[in-house]
Short mmCIF file of C-alpha atoms and ligand atoms in Angstrom, two decimals:
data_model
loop_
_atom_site.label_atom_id
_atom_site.label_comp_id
_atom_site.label_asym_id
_atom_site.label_seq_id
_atom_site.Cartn_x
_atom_site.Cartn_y
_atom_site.Cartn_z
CA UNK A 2 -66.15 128.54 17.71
CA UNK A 3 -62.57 128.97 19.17
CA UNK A 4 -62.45 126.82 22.39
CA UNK A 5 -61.66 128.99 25.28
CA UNK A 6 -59.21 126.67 26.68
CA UNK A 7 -56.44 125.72 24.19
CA UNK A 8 -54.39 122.89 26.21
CA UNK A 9 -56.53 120.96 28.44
CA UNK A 10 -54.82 117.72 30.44
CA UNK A 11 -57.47 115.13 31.08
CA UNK A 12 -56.44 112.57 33.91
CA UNK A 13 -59.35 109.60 34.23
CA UNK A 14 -59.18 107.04 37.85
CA UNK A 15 -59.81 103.35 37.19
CA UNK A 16 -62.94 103.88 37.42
CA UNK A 17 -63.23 105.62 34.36
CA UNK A 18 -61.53 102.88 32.91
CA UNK A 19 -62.85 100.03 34.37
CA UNK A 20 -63.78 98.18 31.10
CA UNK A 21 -64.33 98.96 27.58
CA UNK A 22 -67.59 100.99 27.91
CA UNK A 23 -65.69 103.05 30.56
CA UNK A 24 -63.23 103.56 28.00
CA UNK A 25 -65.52 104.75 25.31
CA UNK A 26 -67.25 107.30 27.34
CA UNK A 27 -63.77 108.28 28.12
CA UNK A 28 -62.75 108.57 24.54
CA UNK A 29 -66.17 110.51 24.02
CA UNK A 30 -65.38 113.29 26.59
CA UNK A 31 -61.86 113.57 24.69
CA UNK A 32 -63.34 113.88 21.39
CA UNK A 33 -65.95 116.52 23.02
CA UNK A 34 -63.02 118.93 23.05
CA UNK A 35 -59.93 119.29 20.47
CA UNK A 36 -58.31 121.28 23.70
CA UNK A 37 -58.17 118.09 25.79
CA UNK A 38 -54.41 117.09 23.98
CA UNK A 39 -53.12 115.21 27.01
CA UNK A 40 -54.32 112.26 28.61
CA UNK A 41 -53.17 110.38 31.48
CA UNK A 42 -54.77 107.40 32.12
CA UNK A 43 -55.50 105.25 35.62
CA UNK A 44 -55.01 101.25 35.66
CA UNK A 45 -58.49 99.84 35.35
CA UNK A 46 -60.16 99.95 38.70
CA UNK A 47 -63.39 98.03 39.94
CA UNK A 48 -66.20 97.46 37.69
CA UNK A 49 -68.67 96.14 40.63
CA UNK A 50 -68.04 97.00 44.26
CA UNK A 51 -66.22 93.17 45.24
CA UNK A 52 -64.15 93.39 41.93
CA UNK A 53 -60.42 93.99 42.10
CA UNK A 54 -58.32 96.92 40.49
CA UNK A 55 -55.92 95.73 38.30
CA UNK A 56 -53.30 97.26 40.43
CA UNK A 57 -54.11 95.41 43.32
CA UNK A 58 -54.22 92.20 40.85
CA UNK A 59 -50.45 92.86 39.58
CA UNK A 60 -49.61 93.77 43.20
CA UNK A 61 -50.94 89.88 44.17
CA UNK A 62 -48.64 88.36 41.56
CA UNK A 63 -45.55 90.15 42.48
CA UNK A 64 -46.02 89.11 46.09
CA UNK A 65 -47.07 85.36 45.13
CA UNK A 66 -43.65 85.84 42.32
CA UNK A 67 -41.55 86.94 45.41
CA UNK A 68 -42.67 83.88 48.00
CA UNK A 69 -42.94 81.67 45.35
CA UNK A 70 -46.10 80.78 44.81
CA UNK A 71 -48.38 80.15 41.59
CA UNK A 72 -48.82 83.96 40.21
CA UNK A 73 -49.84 82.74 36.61
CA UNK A 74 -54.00 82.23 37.31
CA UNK A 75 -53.76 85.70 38.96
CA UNK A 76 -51.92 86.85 35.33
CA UNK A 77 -54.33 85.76 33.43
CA UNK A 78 -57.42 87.22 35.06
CA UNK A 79 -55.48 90.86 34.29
CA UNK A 80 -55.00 89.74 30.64
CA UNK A 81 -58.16 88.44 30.65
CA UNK A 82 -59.74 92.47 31.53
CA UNK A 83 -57.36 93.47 28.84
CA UNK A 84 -58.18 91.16 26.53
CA UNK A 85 -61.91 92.06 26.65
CA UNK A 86 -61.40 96.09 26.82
CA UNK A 87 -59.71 95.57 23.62
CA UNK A 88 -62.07 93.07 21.80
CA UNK A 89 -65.16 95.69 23.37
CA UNK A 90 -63.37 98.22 21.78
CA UNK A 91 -63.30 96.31 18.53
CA UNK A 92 -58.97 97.21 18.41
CA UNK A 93 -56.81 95.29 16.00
CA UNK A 94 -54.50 95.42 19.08
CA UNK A 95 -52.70 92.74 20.52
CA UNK A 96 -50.75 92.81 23.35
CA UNK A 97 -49.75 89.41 23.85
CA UNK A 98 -45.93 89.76 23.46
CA UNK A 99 -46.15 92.73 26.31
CA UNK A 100 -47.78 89.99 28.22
CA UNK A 101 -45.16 87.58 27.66
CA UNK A 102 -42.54 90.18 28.27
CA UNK A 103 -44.11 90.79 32.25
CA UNK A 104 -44.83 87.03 32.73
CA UNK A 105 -40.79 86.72 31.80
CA UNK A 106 -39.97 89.21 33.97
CA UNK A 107 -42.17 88.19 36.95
CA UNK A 108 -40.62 84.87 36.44
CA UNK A 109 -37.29 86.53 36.77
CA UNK A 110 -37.94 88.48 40.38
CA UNK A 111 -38.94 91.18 38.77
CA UNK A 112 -39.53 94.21 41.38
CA UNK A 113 -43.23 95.01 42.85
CA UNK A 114 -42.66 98.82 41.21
CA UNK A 115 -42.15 97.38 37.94
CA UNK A 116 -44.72 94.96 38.17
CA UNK A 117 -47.52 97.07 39.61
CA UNK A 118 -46.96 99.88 36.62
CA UNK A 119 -47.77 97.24 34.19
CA UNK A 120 -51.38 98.30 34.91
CA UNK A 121 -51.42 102.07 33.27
CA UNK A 122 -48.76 100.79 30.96
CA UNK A 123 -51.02 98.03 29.53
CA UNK A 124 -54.06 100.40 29.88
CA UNK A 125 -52.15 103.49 28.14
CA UNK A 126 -51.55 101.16 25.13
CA UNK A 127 -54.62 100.63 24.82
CA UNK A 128 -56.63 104.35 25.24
CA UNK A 129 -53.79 105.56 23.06
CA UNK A 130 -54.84 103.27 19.75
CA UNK A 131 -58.26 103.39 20.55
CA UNK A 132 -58.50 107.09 20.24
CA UNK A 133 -55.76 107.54 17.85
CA UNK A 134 -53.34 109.51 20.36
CA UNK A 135 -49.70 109.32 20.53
CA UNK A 136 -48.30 106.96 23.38
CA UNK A 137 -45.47 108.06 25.74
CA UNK A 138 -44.16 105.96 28.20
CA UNK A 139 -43.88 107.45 31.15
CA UNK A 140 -40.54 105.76 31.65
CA UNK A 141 -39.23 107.93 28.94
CA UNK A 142 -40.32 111.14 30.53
CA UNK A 143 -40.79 111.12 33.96
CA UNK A 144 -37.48 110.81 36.16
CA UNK A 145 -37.08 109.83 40.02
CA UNK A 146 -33.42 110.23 41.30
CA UNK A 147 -30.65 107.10 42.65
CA UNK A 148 -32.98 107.40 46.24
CA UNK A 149 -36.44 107.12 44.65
CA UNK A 150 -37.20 110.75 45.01
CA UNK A 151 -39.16 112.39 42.04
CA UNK A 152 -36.79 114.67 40.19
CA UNK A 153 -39.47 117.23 39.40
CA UNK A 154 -36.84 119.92 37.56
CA UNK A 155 -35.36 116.97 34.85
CA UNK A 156 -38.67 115.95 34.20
CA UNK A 157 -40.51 119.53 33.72
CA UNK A 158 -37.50 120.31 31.50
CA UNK A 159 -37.75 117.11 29.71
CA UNK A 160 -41.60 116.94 29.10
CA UNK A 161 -42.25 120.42 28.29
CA UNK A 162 -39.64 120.73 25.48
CA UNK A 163 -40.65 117.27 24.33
CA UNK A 164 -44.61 117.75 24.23
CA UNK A 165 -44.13 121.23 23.03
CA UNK A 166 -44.07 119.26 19.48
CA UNK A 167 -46.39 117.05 19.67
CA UNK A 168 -50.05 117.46 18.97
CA UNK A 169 -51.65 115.20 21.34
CA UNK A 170 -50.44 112.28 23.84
CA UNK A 171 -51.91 109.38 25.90
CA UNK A 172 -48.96 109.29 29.19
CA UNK A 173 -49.85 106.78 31.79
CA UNK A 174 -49.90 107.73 35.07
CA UNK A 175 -48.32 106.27 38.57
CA UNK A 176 -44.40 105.43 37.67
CA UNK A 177 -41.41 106.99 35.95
CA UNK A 178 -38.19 105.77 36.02
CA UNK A 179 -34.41 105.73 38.05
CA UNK A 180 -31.25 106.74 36.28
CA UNK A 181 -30.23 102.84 36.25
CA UNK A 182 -33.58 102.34 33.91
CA UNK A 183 -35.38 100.75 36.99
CA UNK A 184 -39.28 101.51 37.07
CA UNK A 185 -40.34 103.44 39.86
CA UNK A 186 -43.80 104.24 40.96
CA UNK A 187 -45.72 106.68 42.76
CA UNK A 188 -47.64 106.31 46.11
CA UNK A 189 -50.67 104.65 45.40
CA UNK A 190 -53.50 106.61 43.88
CA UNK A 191 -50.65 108.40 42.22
CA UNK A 192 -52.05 108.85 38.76
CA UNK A 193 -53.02 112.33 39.86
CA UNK A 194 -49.77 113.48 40.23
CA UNK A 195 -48.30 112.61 36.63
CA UNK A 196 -51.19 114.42 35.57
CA UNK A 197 -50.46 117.23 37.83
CA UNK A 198 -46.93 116.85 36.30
CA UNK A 199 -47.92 116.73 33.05
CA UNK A 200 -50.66 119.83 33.22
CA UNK A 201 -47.23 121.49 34.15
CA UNK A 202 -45.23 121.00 31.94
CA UNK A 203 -47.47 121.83 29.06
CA UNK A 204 -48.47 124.82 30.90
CA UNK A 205 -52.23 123.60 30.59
CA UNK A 206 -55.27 126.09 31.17
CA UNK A 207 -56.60 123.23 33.13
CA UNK A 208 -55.97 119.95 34.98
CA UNK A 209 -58.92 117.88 34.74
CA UNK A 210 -59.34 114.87 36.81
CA UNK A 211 -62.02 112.65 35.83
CA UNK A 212 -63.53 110.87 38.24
CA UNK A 213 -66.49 108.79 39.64
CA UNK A 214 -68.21 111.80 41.42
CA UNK A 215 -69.17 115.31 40.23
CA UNK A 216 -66.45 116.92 42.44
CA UNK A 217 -66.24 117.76 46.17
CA UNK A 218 -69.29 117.88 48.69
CA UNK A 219 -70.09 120.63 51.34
CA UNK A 220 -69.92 117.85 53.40
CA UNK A 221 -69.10 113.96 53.87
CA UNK A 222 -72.53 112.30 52.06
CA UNK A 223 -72.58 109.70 54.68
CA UNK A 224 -73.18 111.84 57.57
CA UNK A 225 -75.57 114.41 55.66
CA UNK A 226 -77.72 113.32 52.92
CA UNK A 227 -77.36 115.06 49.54
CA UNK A 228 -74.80 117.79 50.68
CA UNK A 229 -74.44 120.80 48.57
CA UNK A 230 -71.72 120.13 45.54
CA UNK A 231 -68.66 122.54 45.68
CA UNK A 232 -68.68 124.72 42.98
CA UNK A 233 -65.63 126.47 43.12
CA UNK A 234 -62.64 125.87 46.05
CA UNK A 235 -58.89 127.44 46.87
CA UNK A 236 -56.03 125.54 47.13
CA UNK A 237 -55.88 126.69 50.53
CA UNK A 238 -59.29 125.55 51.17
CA UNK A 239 -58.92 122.32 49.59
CA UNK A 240 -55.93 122.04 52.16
CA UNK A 241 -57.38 122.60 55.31
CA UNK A 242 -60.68 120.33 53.84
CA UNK A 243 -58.07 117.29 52.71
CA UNK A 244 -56.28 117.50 55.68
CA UNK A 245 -59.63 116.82 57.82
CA UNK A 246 -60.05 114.05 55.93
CA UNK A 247 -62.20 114.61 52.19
CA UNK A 248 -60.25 113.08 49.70
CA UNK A 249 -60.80 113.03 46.59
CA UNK A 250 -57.27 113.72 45.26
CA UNK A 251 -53.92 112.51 46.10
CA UNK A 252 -52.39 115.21 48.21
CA UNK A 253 -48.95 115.54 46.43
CA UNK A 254 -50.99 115.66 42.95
CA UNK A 255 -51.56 119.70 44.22
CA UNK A 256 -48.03 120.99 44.29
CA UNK A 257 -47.05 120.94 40.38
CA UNK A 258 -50.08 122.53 39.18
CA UNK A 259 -50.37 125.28 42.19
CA UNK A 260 -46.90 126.87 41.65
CA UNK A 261 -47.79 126.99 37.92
CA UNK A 262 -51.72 128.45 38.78
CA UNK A 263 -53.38 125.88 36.88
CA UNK A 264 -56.83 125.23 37.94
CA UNK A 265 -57.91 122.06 38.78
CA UNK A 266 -61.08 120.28 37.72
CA UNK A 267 -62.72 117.27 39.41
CA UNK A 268 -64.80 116.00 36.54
CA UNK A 269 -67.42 113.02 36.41
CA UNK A 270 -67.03 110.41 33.57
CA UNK A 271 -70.34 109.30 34.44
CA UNK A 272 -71.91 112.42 34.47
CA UNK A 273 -69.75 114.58 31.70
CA UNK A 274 -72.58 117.21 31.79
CA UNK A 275 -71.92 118.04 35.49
CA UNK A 276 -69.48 121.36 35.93
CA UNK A 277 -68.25 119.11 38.70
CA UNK A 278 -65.65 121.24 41.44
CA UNK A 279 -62.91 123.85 40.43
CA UNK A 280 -60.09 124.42 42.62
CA UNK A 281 -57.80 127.73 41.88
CA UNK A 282 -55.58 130.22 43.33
CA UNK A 283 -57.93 132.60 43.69
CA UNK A 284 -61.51 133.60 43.03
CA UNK A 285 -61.17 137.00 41.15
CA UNK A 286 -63.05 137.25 38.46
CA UNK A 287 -65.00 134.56 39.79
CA UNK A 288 -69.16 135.35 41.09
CA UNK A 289 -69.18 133.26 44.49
CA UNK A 290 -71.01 134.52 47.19
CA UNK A 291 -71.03 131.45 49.59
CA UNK A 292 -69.35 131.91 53.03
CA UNK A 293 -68.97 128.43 53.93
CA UNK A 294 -66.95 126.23 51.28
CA UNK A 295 -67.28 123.12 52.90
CA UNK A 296 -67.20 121.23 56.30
CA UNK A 297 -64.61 118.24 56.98
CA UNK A 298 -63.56 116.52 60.68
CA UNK A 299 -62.21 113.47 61.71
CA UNK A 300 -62.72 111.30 64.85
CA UNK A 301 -59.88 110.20 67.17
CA UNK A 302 -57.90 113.48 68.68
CA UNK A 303 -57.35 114.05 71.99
CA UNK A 304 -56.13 117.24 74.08
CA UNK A 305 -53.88 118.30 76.59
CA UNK A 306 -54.91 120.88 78.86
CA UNK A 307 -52.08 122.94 80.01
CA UNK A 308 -52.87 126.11 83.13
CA UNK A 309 -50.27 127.70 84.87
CA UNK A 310 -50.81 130.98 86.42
CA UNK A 311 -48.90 134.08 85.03
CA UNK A 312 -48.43 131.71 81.70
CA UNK A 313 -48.37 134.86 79.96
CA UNK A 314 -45.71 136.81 80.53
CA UNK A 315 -43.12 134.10 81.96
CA UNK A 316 -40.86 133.37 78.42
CA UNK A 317 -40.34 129.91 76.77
CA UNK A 318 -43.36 128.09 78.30
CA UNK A 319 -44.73 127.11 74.96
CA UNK A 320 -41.41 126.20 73.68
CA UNK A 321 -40.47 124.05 77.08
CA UNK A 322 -44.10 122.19 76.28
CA UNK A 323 -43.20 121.98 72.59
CA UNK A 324 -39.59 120.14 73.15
CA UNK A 325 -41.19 117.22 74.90
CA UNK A 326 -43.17 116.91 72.33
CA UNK A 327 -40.20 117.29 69.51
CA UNK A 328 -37.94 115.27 71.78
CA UNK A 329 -40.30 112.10 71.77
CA UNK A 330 -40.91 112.61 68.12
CA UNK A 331 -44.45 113.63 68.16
CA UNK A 332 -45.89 115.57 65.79
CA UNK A 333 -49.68 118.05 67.54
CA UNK A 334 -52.00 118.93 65.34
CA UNK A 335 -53.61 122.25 66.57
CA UNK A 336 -52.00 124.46 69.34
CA UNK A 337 -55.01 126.41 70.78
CA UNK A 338 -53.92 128.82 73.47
CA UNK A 339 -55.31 131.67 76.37
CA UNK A 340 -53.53 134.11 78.53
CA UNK A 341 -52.82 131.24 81.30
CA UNK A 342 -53.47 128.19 79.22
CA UNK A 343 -52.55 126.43 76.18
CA UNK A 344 -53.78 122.92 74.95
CA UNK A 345 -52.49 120.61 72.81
CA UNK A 346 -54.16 118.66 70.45
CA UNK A 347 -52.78 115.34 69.26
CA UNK A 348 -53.99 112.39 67.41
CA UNK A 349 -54.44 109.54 70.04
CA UNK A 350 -53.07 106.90 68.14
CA UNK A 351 -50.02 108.74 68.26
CA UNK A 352 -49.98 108.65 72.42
CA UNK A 353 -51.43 105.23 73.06
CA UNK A 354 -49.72 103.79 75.87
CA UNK A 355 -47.50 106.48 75.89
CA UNK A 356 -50.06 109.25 78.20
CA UNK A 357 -48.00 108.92 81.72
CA UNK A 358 -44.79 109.45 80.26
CA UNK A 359 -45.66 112.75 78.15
CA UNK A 360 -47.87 114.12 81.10
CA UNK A 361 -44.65 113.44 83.20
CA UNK A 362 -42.54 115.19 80.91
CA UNK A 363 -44.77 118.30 80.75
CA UNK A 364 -44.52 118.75 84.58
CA UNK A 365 -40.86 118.41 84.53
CA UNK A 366 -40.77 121.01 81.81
CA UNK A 367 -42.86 123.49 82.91
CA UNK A 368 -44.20 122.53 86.48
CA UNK A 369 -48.27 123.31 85.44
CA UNK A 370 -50.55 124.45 88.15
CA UNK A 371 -53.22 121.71 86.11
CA UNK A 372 -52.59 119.37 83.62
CA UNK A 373 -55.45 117.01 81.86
CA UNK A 374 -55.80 114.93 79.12
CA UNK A 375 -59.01 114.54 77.52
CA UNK A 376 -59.64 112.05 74.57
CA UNK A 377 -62.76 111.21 72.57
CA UNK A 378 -62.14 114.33 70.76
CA UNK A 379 -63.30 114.79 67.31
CA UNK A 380 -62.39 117.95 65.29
CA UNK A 381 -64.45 119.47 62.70
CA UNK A 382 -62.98 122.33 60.57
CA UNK A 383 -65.68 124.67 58.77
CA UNK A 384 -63.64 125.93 56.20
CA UNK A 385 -64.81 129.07 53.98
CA UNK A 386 -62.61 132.35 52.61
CA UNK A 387 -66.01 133.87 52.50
CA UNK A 388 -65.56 134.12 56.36
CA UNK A 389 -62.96 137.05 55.94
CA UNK A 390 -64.79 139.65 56.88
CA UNK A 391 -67.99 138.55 57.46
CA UNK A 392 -69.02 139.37 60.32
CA UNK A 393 -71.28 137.01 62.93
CA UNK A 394 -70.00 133.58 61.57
CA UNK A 395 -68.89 132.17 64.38
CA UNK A 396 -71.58 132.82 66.00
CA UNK A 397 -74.35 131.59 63.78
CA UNK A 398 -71.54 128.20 63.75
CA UNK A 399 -71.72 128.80 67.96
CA UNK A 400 -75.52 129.16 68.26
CA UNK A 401 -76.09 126.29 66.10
CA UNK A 402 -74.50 124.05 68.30
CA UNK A 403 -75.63 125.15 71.24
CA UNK A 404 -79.38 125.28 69.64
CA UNK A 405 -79.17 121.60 69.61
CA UNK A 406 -76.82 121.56 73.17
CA UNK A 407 -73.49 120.44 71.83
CA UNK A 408 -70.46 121.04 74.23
CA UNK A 409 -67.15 122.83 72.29
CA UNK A 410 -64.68 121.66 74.11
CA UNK A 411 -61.79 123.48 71.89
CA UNK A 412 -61.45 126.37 69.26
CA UNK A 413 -59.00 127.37 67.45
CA UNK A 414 -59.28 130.19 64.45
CA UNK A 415 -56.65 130.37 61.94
CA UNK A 416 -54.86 133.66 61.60
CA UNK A 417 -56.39 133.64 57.77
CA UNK A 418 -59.86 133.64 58.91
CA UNK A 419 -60.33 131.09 56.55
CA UNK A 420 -61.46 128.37 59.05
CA UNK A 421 -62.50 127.24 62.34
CA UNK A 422 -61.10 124.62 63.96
CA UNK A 423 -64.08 123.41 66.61
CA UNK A 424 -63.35 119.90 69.17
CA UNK A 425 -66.08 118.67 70.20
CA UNK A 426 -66.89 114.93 71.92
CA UNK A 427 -66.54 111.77 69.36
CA UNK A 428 -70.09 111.11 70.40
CA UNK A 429 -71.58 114.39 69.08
CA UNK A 430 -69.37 114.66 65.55
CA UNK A 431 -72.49 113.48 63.27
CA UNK A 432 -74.94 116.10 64.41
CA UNK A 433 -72.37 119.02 64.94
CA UNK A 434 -71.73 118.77 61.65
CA UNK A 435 -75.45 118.46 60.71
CA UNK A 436 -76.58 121.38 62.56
CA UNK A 437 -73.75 123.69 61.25
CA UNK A 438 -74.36 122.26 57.59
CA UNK A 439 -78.05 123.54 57.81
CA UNK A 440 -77.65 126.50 59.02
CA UNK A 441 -75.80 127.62 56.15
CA UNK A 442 -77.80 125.96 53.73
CA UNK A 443 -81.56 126.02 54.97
CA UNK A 444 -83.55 127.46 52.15
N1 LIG B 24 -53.40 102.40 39.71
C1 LIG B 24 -52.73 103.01 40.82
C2 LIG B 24 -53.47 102.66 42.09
O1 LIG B 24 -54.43 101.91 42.09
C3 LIG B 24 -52.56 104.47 40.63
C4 LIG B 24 -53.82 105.26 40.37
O2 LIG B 24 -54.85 104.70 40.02
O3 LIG B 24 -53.78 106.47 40.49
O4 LIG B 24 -53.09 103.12 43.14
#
């Protein structure tokens, strides 16, 4: 039968790689599917909750190499979980030279990019001979400029001419490399984004990103119990869902594969049978009929209430309120607004110790008839593009809350209609989000 999806780039998290019977289910999902050409593989991650990424392992000898301390024991445990993937595997492979070649260079200063790559570097190696792939290193391929700054037009041109001939390729993820031949790395987590890079630049039918869960949840597990999986999500809902706080991806991991329309697919290496969460452009073609996608919020906002009468049709309020807030550096998060009023939301980490002086500023500005700050806010964004155009919503999301007498102290709707943006007290986050999780998915 021909496979539907031709070029396939399969990213797998430490987890998926934790140890050698990681790796073979790994290698089994691979084999499941001749379209799934590109791999880019994590750094082993924990194998027990109190173990230690390898990452975090090579991170501790770089910063024991750079004070001076005794970095070899903390070495060999990471050759150690090499040593054993490969004998698990039952691979010829040795890698003690590479070995030698890091402890020579940690001995030498070597820098903490350098040494913290070693992990996907070691672990590409490996994946590659074990299931007979090509390996690249990502040094070769990827390219940040003289500041550090991912050059994302040399490598796209690079990689896709160069993997246009090859059949199949293990790339490790997390680092590239400077014009001087230095070894740069990603952000942490940043495995995601070579494989976003990567899906790219072959021009993949899909990204998939294997993982420890089957995709995205309606809703954080800890507060409700079992939450609904997401079957299908936009980029634009992923967005305002990541940006309230569900992670599952690394944000800049997006970007590559969005301007080229390549679906993404959070898959579970655990639980291969599992369709897991799709995130695309846009849902044509696609049978969805849910209105809510999912439900995210975060603790720790607070707001500033701004009244002044006749608000409305006096010019360059807003702005005046917006300066002191670009003139102190601040950055608000939501900018809900009425015909005399207009609040600002901030995070109140960002204004600790800092309240008089902004307040002050404000009056100076714009001499308010009222002016209050209120913190203990949490804000919970139910985030759905079956919303467009569906009308009573926000009122089944309203009546919800009230039903179980919840206070919403802000709102804000997005022009798209593609969320609601609700504040309510830090106290009541847990069941607001409850109550407007079960009304949308009561039986
Ligand atoms: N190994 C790196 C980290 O732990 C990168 C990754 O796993 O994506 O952050």
């Amino acid at each position: 039968m021909k496979n539907l999806y031709e070029v396939k780039v399969a990213k797998f998290g430490g987890s998926s790689l934790a140890d050698a019977a990681q790796m073979k289910k790994c290698a089994d999902i691979i084999k499941a599917e001749p379209s799934r050409r590109f791999v880019v593989p994590s750094a082993p991650g924990k194998r027990f909750r109190e173990d230690v990424k390898v990452t975090d392992l090579l991170i501790n000898c770089f910063a024991l190499s750079a004070a001076g301390g005794d970095w070899l024991p903390v070495f060999e445990e990471v050759e150690a979980r090499y040593n054993g993937m490969i004998s698990g595997l039952g691979l010829e492979l040795d890698l003690s030279s590479e070995f030698a070649t890091i402890k020579q260079k940690l001995a030498e200063g070597a820098p903490r990019d350098y040494v913290a790559s070693r992990g996907e570097y070691l672990n590409g190696r490996i994946l590659a001979a074990y299931i007979g792939y090509e390996f690249i290193d990502a040094a070769d391929v990827i390219f940040f400029d003289n500041e550090g700054r991912f050059d994302a037009t040399k490598t796209n041109n690079f990689l896709s001419d160069l993997l246009a001939g090859k059949e199949n390729a293990v790339i490790p993820g997390f680092y590239g490399s400077t014009p001087d031949g230095g070894i740069k790395t990603f952000s942490r987590g940043g495995s995601d984004i070579t494989g976003a890079i990567v899906a790219r630049a072959v021009m993949a039918d899909m990204y998939e990103n294997w993982t420890d869960v089957s995709g995205f949840m309606m809703c954080d597990p800890r507060i409700v119990e079992n939450p609904r999986p997401i079957k299908i999500v936009t980029y634009r809902e992923l967005r305002e869902l990541s940006y309230m706080g569900a992670t599952v991806l690394h944000e800049e991991s997006i970007f590559p594969v969005k301007v080229a329309g390549i679906p993404i697919n959070i898959r579970n290496t655990n639980r291969p049978s599992d369709i897991g969460t799709l995130i695309v452009n846009s849902t044509e073609g696609f049978r969805t009929d849910e209105i809510i996608t999912g439900i995210a919020g975060k603790k720790g906002f607070s707001v500033i209430r701004i009244e002044k009468d006749m608000m409305n049709s006096e010019t360059g309020v807003a702005m005046r309120v917006l300066k002191v807030f670009a003139d102190i550096g601040l950055s608000f998060e939501h900018l809900p607004s009425g015909i005399d009023t207009m609040c600002v939301v901030i995070n109140s980490a960002d204004i600790k110790g800092r309240e008089r002086e902004i307040l002050g500023a404000i009056s100076k500005a714009i001499s308010p008839d009222n002016l209050e700050l209120e913190g203990s806010l949490a804000l919970i964004a139910v985030v759905g593009r079956g919303m467009a155009g569906m009308p009573g919503t926000a009122s089944r999301v309203f009546t919800a809350l009230a039903r179980e007498g919840i206070n919403v102290s802000m709102i804000d709707q997005g022009s798209s209609e593609l969320n609601i943006i609700i504040g309510v007290h830090e106290d009541s986050f847990e069941t607001a989000i409850r109550c407007i999780y079960s009304e949308f998915n009561h039986e």
